[in-house]
Amino acid sequence: MSLKLKKLFSILSRRDDIAKIQSEAKNSEMKRTLTRLDLISIGIGCTIGTGIFVLTGLVARDYTGPSIAISFIIAGIASSLTAFSYAELSSMIPASGSAYTYAAATMGEFLGWIVGMNLVLEYLVGASTIAVGWSKVY
């Protein structure tokens, strides 16, 4: 591997130090204004959105029938495992942050950036799904 390629790989895989992340969070001019209840409400609102109130009933009526209950159980298990993973990461990296912060500290800044951009895409797709679901006339 050439020297330029090695240098590029080292730049892309550079990880943030956990102590640096904590000190930046402590010395930041940005103040926390959202409470725990606010964050929980945002999460529940994004989760519920169209998925439960509009599209799930239509899909269950037209295509799935009673098997929708099994898919809810599987989704609940997957959500629980994700919550446990985030709880483990947040105990290892005790600075407030998101998936970007955790990915940048553990896998490198480039993969953290990819995770952050995937979150932006997720929010865009989720918002567009809610808009489509609410705009349909049944």
Coordinates of N, CA, C and O in Angstrom, one line a residue:
M1 N 0.8 -1.2 0.0 CA 0.0 0.0 0.0 C 0.9 1.2 0.0 O 1.9 1.3 0.7
S2 N 0.5 2.2 -0.8 CA 1.4 3.4 -0.9 C 1.2 4.2 0.3 O 0.3 4.1 1.1
L3 N 2.2 5.2 0.5 CA 2.2 6.0 1.7 C 1.0 6.9 1.7 O 0.4 7.2 2.7
K4 N 0.5 7.5 0.5 CA -0.7 8.3 0.5 C -1.9 7.6 0.9 O -2.8 8.1 1.6
L5 N -2.0 6.3 0.5 CA -3.2 5.5 0.8 C -3.2 5.2 2.3 O -4.3 5.2 2.9
K6 N -2.0 4.9 2.9 CA -2.0 4.7 4.3 C -2.3 5.9 5.1 O -3.0 5.9 6.1
K7 N -1.9 7.1 4.6 CA -2.2 8.4 5.3 C -3.7 8.7 5.2 O -4.3 9.1 6.2
L8 N -4.3 8.4 4.0 CA -5.7 8.6 3.9 C -6.5 7.7 4.8 O -7.5 8.1 5.4
F9 N -6.1 6.4 4.9 CA -6.8 5.5 5.7 C -6.6 5.9 7.2 O -7.6 5.8 8.0
S10 N -5.5 6.4 7.6 CA -5.3 6.8 9.0 C -6.2 8.0 9.3 O -6.7 8.2 10.4
I11 N -6.3 8.9 8.4 CA -7.2 10.1 8.6 C -8.6 9.7 8.7 O -9.3 10.2 9.5
L12 N -9.1 8.8 7.8 CA -10.5 8.4 7.8 C -10.8 7.5 9.0 O -12.0 7.5 9.5
S13 N -9.9 6.8 9.6 CA -10.2 5.9 10.7 C -9.8 6.6 12.1 O -9.8 5.9 13.1
R14 N -9.5 7.9 12.1 CA -9.1 8.6 13.3 C -10.3 8.6 14.3 O -11.4 8.9 13.9
R15 N -10.0 8.2 15.5 CA -11.0 8.1 16.5 C -10.9 9.3 17.5 O -9.8 9.7 17.8
D16 N -12.0 9.7 18.0 CA -12.0 10.8 19.1 C -11.7 10.1 20.4 O -12.2 9.0 20.7
D17 N -10.9 10.8 21.2 CA -10.7 10.4 22.6 C -11.9 10.7 23.4 O -12.5 11.7 23.3
I18 N -12.2 9.7 24.3 CA -13.4 9.9 25.1 C -13.3 11.1 26.1 O -14.2 11.8 26.3
A19 N -12.1 11.3 26.6 CA -11.9 12.4 27.5 C -12.0 13.7 26.8 O -12.6 14.7 27.3
K20 N -11.6 13.8 25.5 CA -11.8 15.0 24.7 C -13.3 15.2 24.4 O -13.7 16.4 24.5
I21 N -14.0 14.2 24.2 CA -15.5 14.3 23.9 C -16.2 14.9 25.2 O -17.0 15.8 25.1
Q22 N -15.8 14.4 26.3 CA -16.4 14.8 27.6 C -16.0 16.3 27.9 O -16.9 17.1 28.3
S23 N -14.8 16.7 27.6 CA -14.4 18.0 27.9 C -15.0 19.0 26.9 O -15.4 20.1 27.3
E24 N -15.2 18.6 25.7 CA -15.8 19.5 24.7 C -17.3 19.7 25.1 O -17.9 20.7 25.0
A25 N -17.9 18.6 25.6 CA -19.3 18.7 26.0 C -19.5 19.6 27.2 O -20.5 20.3 27.3
K26 N -18.5 19.5 28.1 CA -18.6 20.3 29.3 C -18.3 21.8 29.1 O -19.0 22.6 29.7
N27 N -17.4 22.1 28.1 CA -17.1 23.4 27.9 C -17.8 24.1 26.7 O -17.5 25.2 26.3
S28 N -18.8 23.4 26.2 CA -19.6 23.9 25.1 C -20.5 25.1 25.5 O -21.0 25.1 26.6
E29 N -20.7 26.0 24.6 CA -21.6 27.1 24.8 C -23.0 26.7 24.6 O -23.9 27.5 25.1
M30 N -23.3 25.6 24.0 CA -24.6 25.2 23.8 C -25.1 24.6 25.1 O -24.5 23.8 25.8
K31 N -26.3 25.0 25.5 CA -26.9 24.6 26.8 C -28.0 23.6 26.5 O -28.7 23.7 25.5
R32 N -28.1 22.6 27.4 CA -29.2 21.6 27.2 C -30.5 22.3 27.6 O -30.7 22.8 28.7
T33 N -31.4 22.2 26.7 CA -32.8 22.8 26.9 C -33.9 21.7 26.9 O -34.9 21.9 27.4
L34 N -33.6 20.6 26.2 CA -34.6 19.6 26.1 C -34.5 18.7 27.4 O -33.4 18.3 27.8
T35 N -35.6 18.4 28.0 CA -35.6 17.5 29.1 C -35.8 16.1 28.7 O -36.0 15.8 27.5
R36 N -35.7 15.2 29.6 CA -35.8 13.8 29.3 C -37.2 13.5 28.7 O -37.4 12.7 27.8
L37 N -38.2 14.2 29.3 CA -39.6 14.0 28.8 C -39.7 14.5 27.3 O -40.4 13.9 26.5
D38 N -39.1 15.6 27.0 CA -39.1 16.1 25.6 C -38.5 15.1 24.7 O -39.0 14.9 23.6
L39 N -37.3 14.5 25.0 CA -36.7 13.6 24.1 C -37.5 12.3 24.0 O -37.6 11.8 22.9
I40 N -38.1 11.9 25.1 CA -39.0 10.7 25.0 C -40.2 11.0 24.1 O -40.6 10.1 23.2
S41 N -40.7 12.2 24.2 CA -41.9 12.5 23.4 C -41.5 12.6 21.9 O -42.3 12.2 21.0
I42 N -40.4 13.1 21.6 CA -39.9 13.2 20.2 C -39.7 11.8 19.7 O -40.2 11.5 18.5
G43 N -39.1 10.9 20.4 CA -38.9 9.5 20.0 C -40.2 8.8 19.8 O -40.4 8.1 18.8
I44 N -41.2 9.0 20.7 CA -42.5 8.3 20.5 C -43.2 8.9 19.3 O -43.8 8.1 18.6
G45 N -43.2 10.2 19.2 CA -43.8 10.8 18.0 C -43.3 10.3 16.7 O -44.0 10.1 15.8
C46 N -42.0 10.2 16.6 CA -41.4 9.7 15.4 C -41.7 8.2 15.1 O -41.9 7.8 14.0
T47 N -41.8 7.5 16.2 CA -42.0 6.0 16.0 C -43.5 5.8 15.7 O -43.8 5.0 14.8
I48 N -44.4 6.5 16.3 CA -45.8 6.3 16.1 C -46.2 6.8 14.7 O -46.7 6.1 13.9
G49 N -46.0 8.1 14.5 CA -46.3 8.8 13.3 C -47.3 8.0 12.4 O -48.4 7.8 12.8
T50 N -47.0 7.8 11.2 CA -47.9 7.1 10.3 C -47.8 5.6 10.4 O -48.8 4.9 10.2
G51 N -46.7 5.1 10.9 CA -46.5 3.7 10.9 C -47.6 2.9 11.7 O -48.1 1.9 11.3
I52 N -48.1 3.5 12.8 CA -49.1 2.8 13.6 C -50.5 3.3 13.2 O -51.4 2.5 13.0
F53 N -50.7 4.6 13.1 CA -52.0 5.1 12.9 C -52.6 5.0 11.5 O -53.8 4.9 11.4
V54 N -51.8 5.0 10.5 CA -52.3 5.0 9.1 C -52.0 3.7 8.4 O -52.8 2.9 8.0
L55 N -50.7 3.5 8.2 CA -50.3 2.4 7.3 C -50.5 1.0 7.8 O -50.8 0.1 7.1
T56 N -50.3 0.8 9.1 CA -50.3 -0.5 9.7 C -51.7 -1.1 9.5 O -51.9 -2.3 9.2
G57 N -52.7 -0.3 9.8 CA -54.1 -0.8 9.7 C -54.4 -1.2 8.3 O -55.1 -2.2 8.0
L58 N -54.0 -0.3 7.3 CA -54.3 -0.6 5.9 C -53.6 -1.9 5.4 O -54.2 -2.7 4.7
V59 N -52.3 -2.0 5.8 CA -51.6 -3.2 5.4 C -52.2 -4.4 6.0 O -52.3 -5.5 5.4
A60 N -52.5 -4.4 7.3 CA -53.1 -5.5 8.0 C -54.5 -5.9 7.3 O -54.8 -7.1 7.2
R61 N -55.3 -4.9 7.0 CA -56.6 -5.2 6.3 C -56.4 -5.8 5.0 O -57.1 -6.7 4.6
D62 N -55.5 -5.3 4.2 CA -55.4 -5.7 2.8 C -54.5 -6.9 2.5 O -54.7 -7.6 1.6
Y63 N -53.4 -7.0 3.3 CA -52.4 -8.0 2.9 C -52.1 -9.0 4.0 O -51.8 -10.2 3.7
T64 N -52.0 -8.7 5.3 CA -51.4 -9.6 6.2 C -52.4 -10.3 7.1 O -52.2 -11.5 7.4
G65 N -53.4 -9.7 7.6 CA -54.3 -10.4 8.5 C -53.7 -10.5 9.9 O -53.0 -9.6 10.4
P66 N -53.9 -11.6 10.6 CA -53.4 -11.8 11.9 C -51.9 -11.9 12.1 O -51.4 -11.7 13.2
S67 N -51.2 -12.1 11.0 CA -49.7 -12.2 11.2 C -49.1 -10.9 11.6 O -47.9 -10.8 11.9
I68 N -49.8 -9.8 11.5 CA -49.3 -8.5 11.9 C -48.8 -8.5 13.4 O -47.9 -7.8 13.8
A69 N -49.5 -9.3 14.2 CA -49.2 -9.4 15.6 C -47.8 -9.9 15.8 O -47.0 -9.5 16.6
I70 N -47.4 -10.9 15.0 CA -46.1 -11.5 15.1 C -45.0 -10.5 14.6 O -44.0 -10.4 15.2
S71 N -45.3 -9.7 13.6 CA -44.4 -8.7 13.2 C -44.2 -7.7 14.3 O -43.0 -7.1 14.4
F72 N -45.2 -7.3 15.0 CA -45.0 -6.4 16.1 C -44.1 -7.0 17.2 O -43.3 -6.3 17.8
I73 N -44.3 -8.2 17.5 CA -43.4 -8.9 18.5 C -42.0 -8.9 18.0 O -41.0 -8.5 18.8
I74 N -41.7 -9.2 16.8 CA -40.3 -9.2 16.2 C -39.8 -7.8 16.3 O -38.6 -7.6 16.7
A75 N -40.6 -6.8 15.9 CA -40.1 -5.4 15.9 C -39.8 -5.0 17.4 O -38.9 -4.2 17.6
G76 N -40.6 -5.4 18.3 CA -40.4 -5.1 19.7 C -39.1 -5.7 20.2 O -38.3 -5.0 21.0
I77 N -38.8 -6.9 19.8 CA -37.5 -7.5 20.2 C -36.3 -6.8 19.6 O -35.3 -6.5 20.3
A78 N -36.4 -6.4 18.3 CA -35.4 -5.7 17.7 C -35.2 -4.3 18.3 O -34.0 -3.9 18.5
S79 N -36.2 -3.7 18.7 CA -36.1 -2.4 19.3 C -35.5 -2.5 20.7 O -34.7 -1.6 21.1
S80 N -35.8 -3.5 21.4 CA -35.2 -3.8 22.8 C -33.7 -4.0 22.7 O -33.0 -3.4 23.4
L81 N -33.3 -4.8 21.7 CA -31.9 -5.0 21.5 C -31.2 -3.7 21.1 O -30.0 -3.5 21.6
T82 N -31.8 -2.9 20.3 CA -31.2 -1.6 20.0 C -31.1 -0.7 21.2 O -30.0 -0.1 21.4
A83 N -32.1 -0.7 22.0 CA -32.0 0.1 23.2 C -30.9 -0.4 24.2 O -30.2 0.4 24.8
F84 N -30.8 -1.7 24.3 CA -29.7 -2.2 25.1 C -28.3 -1.8 24.6 O -27.4 -1.5 25.3
S85 N -28.2 -1.9 23.2 CA -26.9 -1.5 22.6 C -26.6 0.0 22.9 O -25.5 0.3 23.2
Y86 N -27.6 0.9 22.7 CA -27.4 2.3 23.0 C -27.1 2.5 24.5 O -26.3 3.4 24.9
A87 N -27.7 1.7 25.4 CA -27.4 1.9 26.8 C -26.0 1.5 27.1 O -25.3 2.1 27.9
E88 N -25.5 0.4 26.5 CA -24.1 0.0 26.7 C -23.2 1.1 26.2 O -22.2 1.4 26.9
L89 N -23.4 1.6 25.0 CA -22.5 2.6 24.5 C -22.6 3.9 25.3 O -21.5 4.5 25.5
S90 N -23.7 4.3 25.8 CA -23.8 5.5 26.6 C -23.2 5.3 27.9 O -22.7 6.3 28.5
S91 N -23.1 4.1 28.4 CA -22.4 3.9 29.7 C -20.8 3.9 29.5 O -20.1 4.3 30.3
M92 N -20.4 3.5 28.3 CA -19.0 3.5 28.0 C -18.5 4.9 27.6 O -17.3 5.2 27.9
I93 N -19.3 5.7 26.9 CA -19.0 7.0 26.5 C -19.9 8.0 27.2 O -21.0 8.3 26.6
P94 N -19.6 8.4 28.4 CA -20.6 9.1 29.2 C -20.7 10.6 28.8 O -20.7 11.5 29.7
A95 N -20.8 10.9 27.6 CA -21.1 12.3 27.1 C -22.4 12.2 26.3 O -22.6 11.3 25.6
S96 N -23.2 13.3 26.4 CA -24.4 13.2 25.7 C -24.1 13.3 24.2 O -23.2 14.1 23.8
G97 N -24.8 12.6 23.4 CA -24.5 12.5 22.0 C -25.5 11.6 21.3 O -26.5 11.2 21.9
S98 N -25.2 11.4 20.1 CA -26.1 10.5 19.3 C -25.3 9.4 18.8 O -24.2 9.1 19.2
A99 N -25.9 8.7 17.8 CA -25.2 7.6 17.1 C -23.9 8.1 16.5 O -22.9 7.3 16.4
Y100 N -23.9 9.3 16.0 CA -22.6 9.9 15.4 C -21.5 9.9 16.5 O -20.4 9.5 16.2
T101 N -21.8 10.4 17.7 CA -20.8 10.5 18.7 C -20.3 9.1 19.0 O -19.0 8.9 19.2
Y102 N -21.1 8.1 19.2 CA -20.7 6.8 19.6 C -19.9 6.1 18.4 O -18.9 5.5 18.7
A103 N -20.3 6.3 17.2 CA -19.6 5.7 16.1 C -18.3 6.4 15.9 O -17.3 5.7 15.6
A104 N -18.2 7.7 16.0 CA -16.9 8.4 15.9 C -15.9 8.0 16.9 O -14.7 7.9 16.7
A105 N -16.4 7.8 18.1 CA -15.5 7.4 19.2 C -15.0 6.0 19.2 O -13.9 5.7 19.6
T106 N -15.8 5.1 18.6 CA -15.5 3.7 18.5 C -14.9 3.2 17.2 O -14.0 2.4 17.2
M107 N -15.5 3.7 16.1 CA -15.0 3.2 14.8 C -14.3 4.2 13.9 O -13.8 3.9 12.9
G108 N -14.3 5.5 14.3 CA -13.6 6.5 13.5 C -14.6 7.6 13.0 O -15.8 7.4 13.0
E109 N -14.0 8.7 12.7 CA -14.8 9.8 12.3 C -15.5 9.6 10.9 O -16.6 10.1 10.8
F110 N -14.9 8.9 10.0 CA -15.5 8.7 8.7 C -16.8 7.8 8.9 O -17.8 8.2 8.3
L111 N -16.7 6.7 9.6 CA -17.8 5.9 9.8 C -18.9 6.6 10.7 O -20.1 6.4 10.5
G112 N -18.4 7.5 11.6 CA -19.3 8.3 12.3 C -20.1 9.3 11.4 O -21.3 9.5 11.6
W113 N -19.4 9.8 10.4 CA -20.0 10.7 9.5 C -21.1 9.9 8.7 O -22.2 10.4 8.4
I114 N -20.7 8.7 8.2 CA -21.7 7.9 7.5 C -22.9 7.6 8.3 O -24.1 7.7 7.8
V115 N -22.7 7.3 9.6 CA -23.9 7.0 10.5 C -24.7 8.3 10.6 O -25.9 8.2 10.6
G116 N -24.1 9.4 10.8 CA -24.8 10.7 10.9 C -25.6 11.0 9.6 O -26.8 11.4 9.7
M117 N -25.1 10.8 8.5 CA -25.8 11.0 7.2 C -26.9 10.0 7.1 O -28.0 10.4 6.5
N118 N -26.7 8.8 7.5 CA -27.8 7.8 7.5 C -29.0 8.2 8.4 O -30.1 8.0 8.1
L119 N -28.7 8.9 9.5 CA -29.7 9.4 10.4 C -30.5 10.5 9.7 O -31.7 10.5 9.8
V120 N -29.8 11.4 9.0 CA -30.5 12.4 8.3 C -31.4 11.8 7.2 O -32.6 12.2 7.1
L121 N -30.9 10.8 6.5 CA -31.8 10.2 5.5 C -33.0 9.5 6.2 O -34.1 9.5 5.6
E122 N -32.7 8.9 7.3 CA -33.8 8.2 8.0 C -34.9 9.2 8.4 O -36.1 8.9 8.2
Y123 N -34.5 10.4 8.9 CA -35.5 11.4 9.3 C -36.3 11.9 8.0 O -37.5 12.2 8.1
L124 N -35.6 12.1 6.9 CA -36.2 12.5 5.7 C -37.2 11.5 5.2 O -38.4 11.8 4.8
V125 N -36.9 10.2 5.2 CA -37.8 9.2 4.7 C -39.0 9.1 5.7 O -40.1 8.9 5.3
G126 N -38.7 9.1 7.0 CA -39.8 9.1 8.0 C -40.8 10.2 7.9 O -42.0 10.0 7.9
A127 N -40.2 11.4 7.7 CA -41.1 12.6 7.5 C -41.9 12.5 6.2 O -43.1 12.8 6.2
S128 N -41.3 12.0 5.1 CA -42.1 11.9 3.9 C -43.1 10.8 4.0 O -44.2 10.9 3.4
T129 N -42.8 9.7 4.7 CA -43.8 8.7 4.9 C -45.0 9.2 5.7 O -46.2 8.9 5.4
I130 N -44.8 9.9 6.7 CA -45.8 10.5 7.5 C -46.7 11.5 6.6 O -47.9 11.5 6.7
A131 N -46.0 12.3 5.8 CA -46.7 13.2 5.0 C -47.6 12.5 3.9 O -48.8 12.9 3.7
V132 N -47.1 11.4 3.4 CA -47.9 10.6 2.4 C -49.1 10.0 3.1 O -50.2 10.0 2.6
G133 N -48.8 9.4 4.3 CA -49.9 8.7 5.0 C -51.0 9.7 5.4 O -52.2 9.3 5.4
W134 N -50.6 10.9 5.9 CA -51.6 11.8 6.3 C -52.4 12.5 5.2 O -53.5 13.0 5.4
S135 N -51.8 12.5 4.0 CA -52.4 13.2 2.9 C -53.4 12.3 2.1 O -54.1 12.8 1.3
K136 N -53.4 11.0 2.3 CA -54.3 10.1 1.6 C -55.7 10.2 2.1 O -55.9 10.4 3.3
V137 N -56.6 10.1 1.2 CA -58.0 10.1 1.6 C -58.5 8.7 1.4 O -58.4 8.1 0.3
Y138 N -59.1 8.2 2.4 CA -59.6 6.8 2.4 C -61.1 6.8 2.4 O -61.8 7.4 3.1

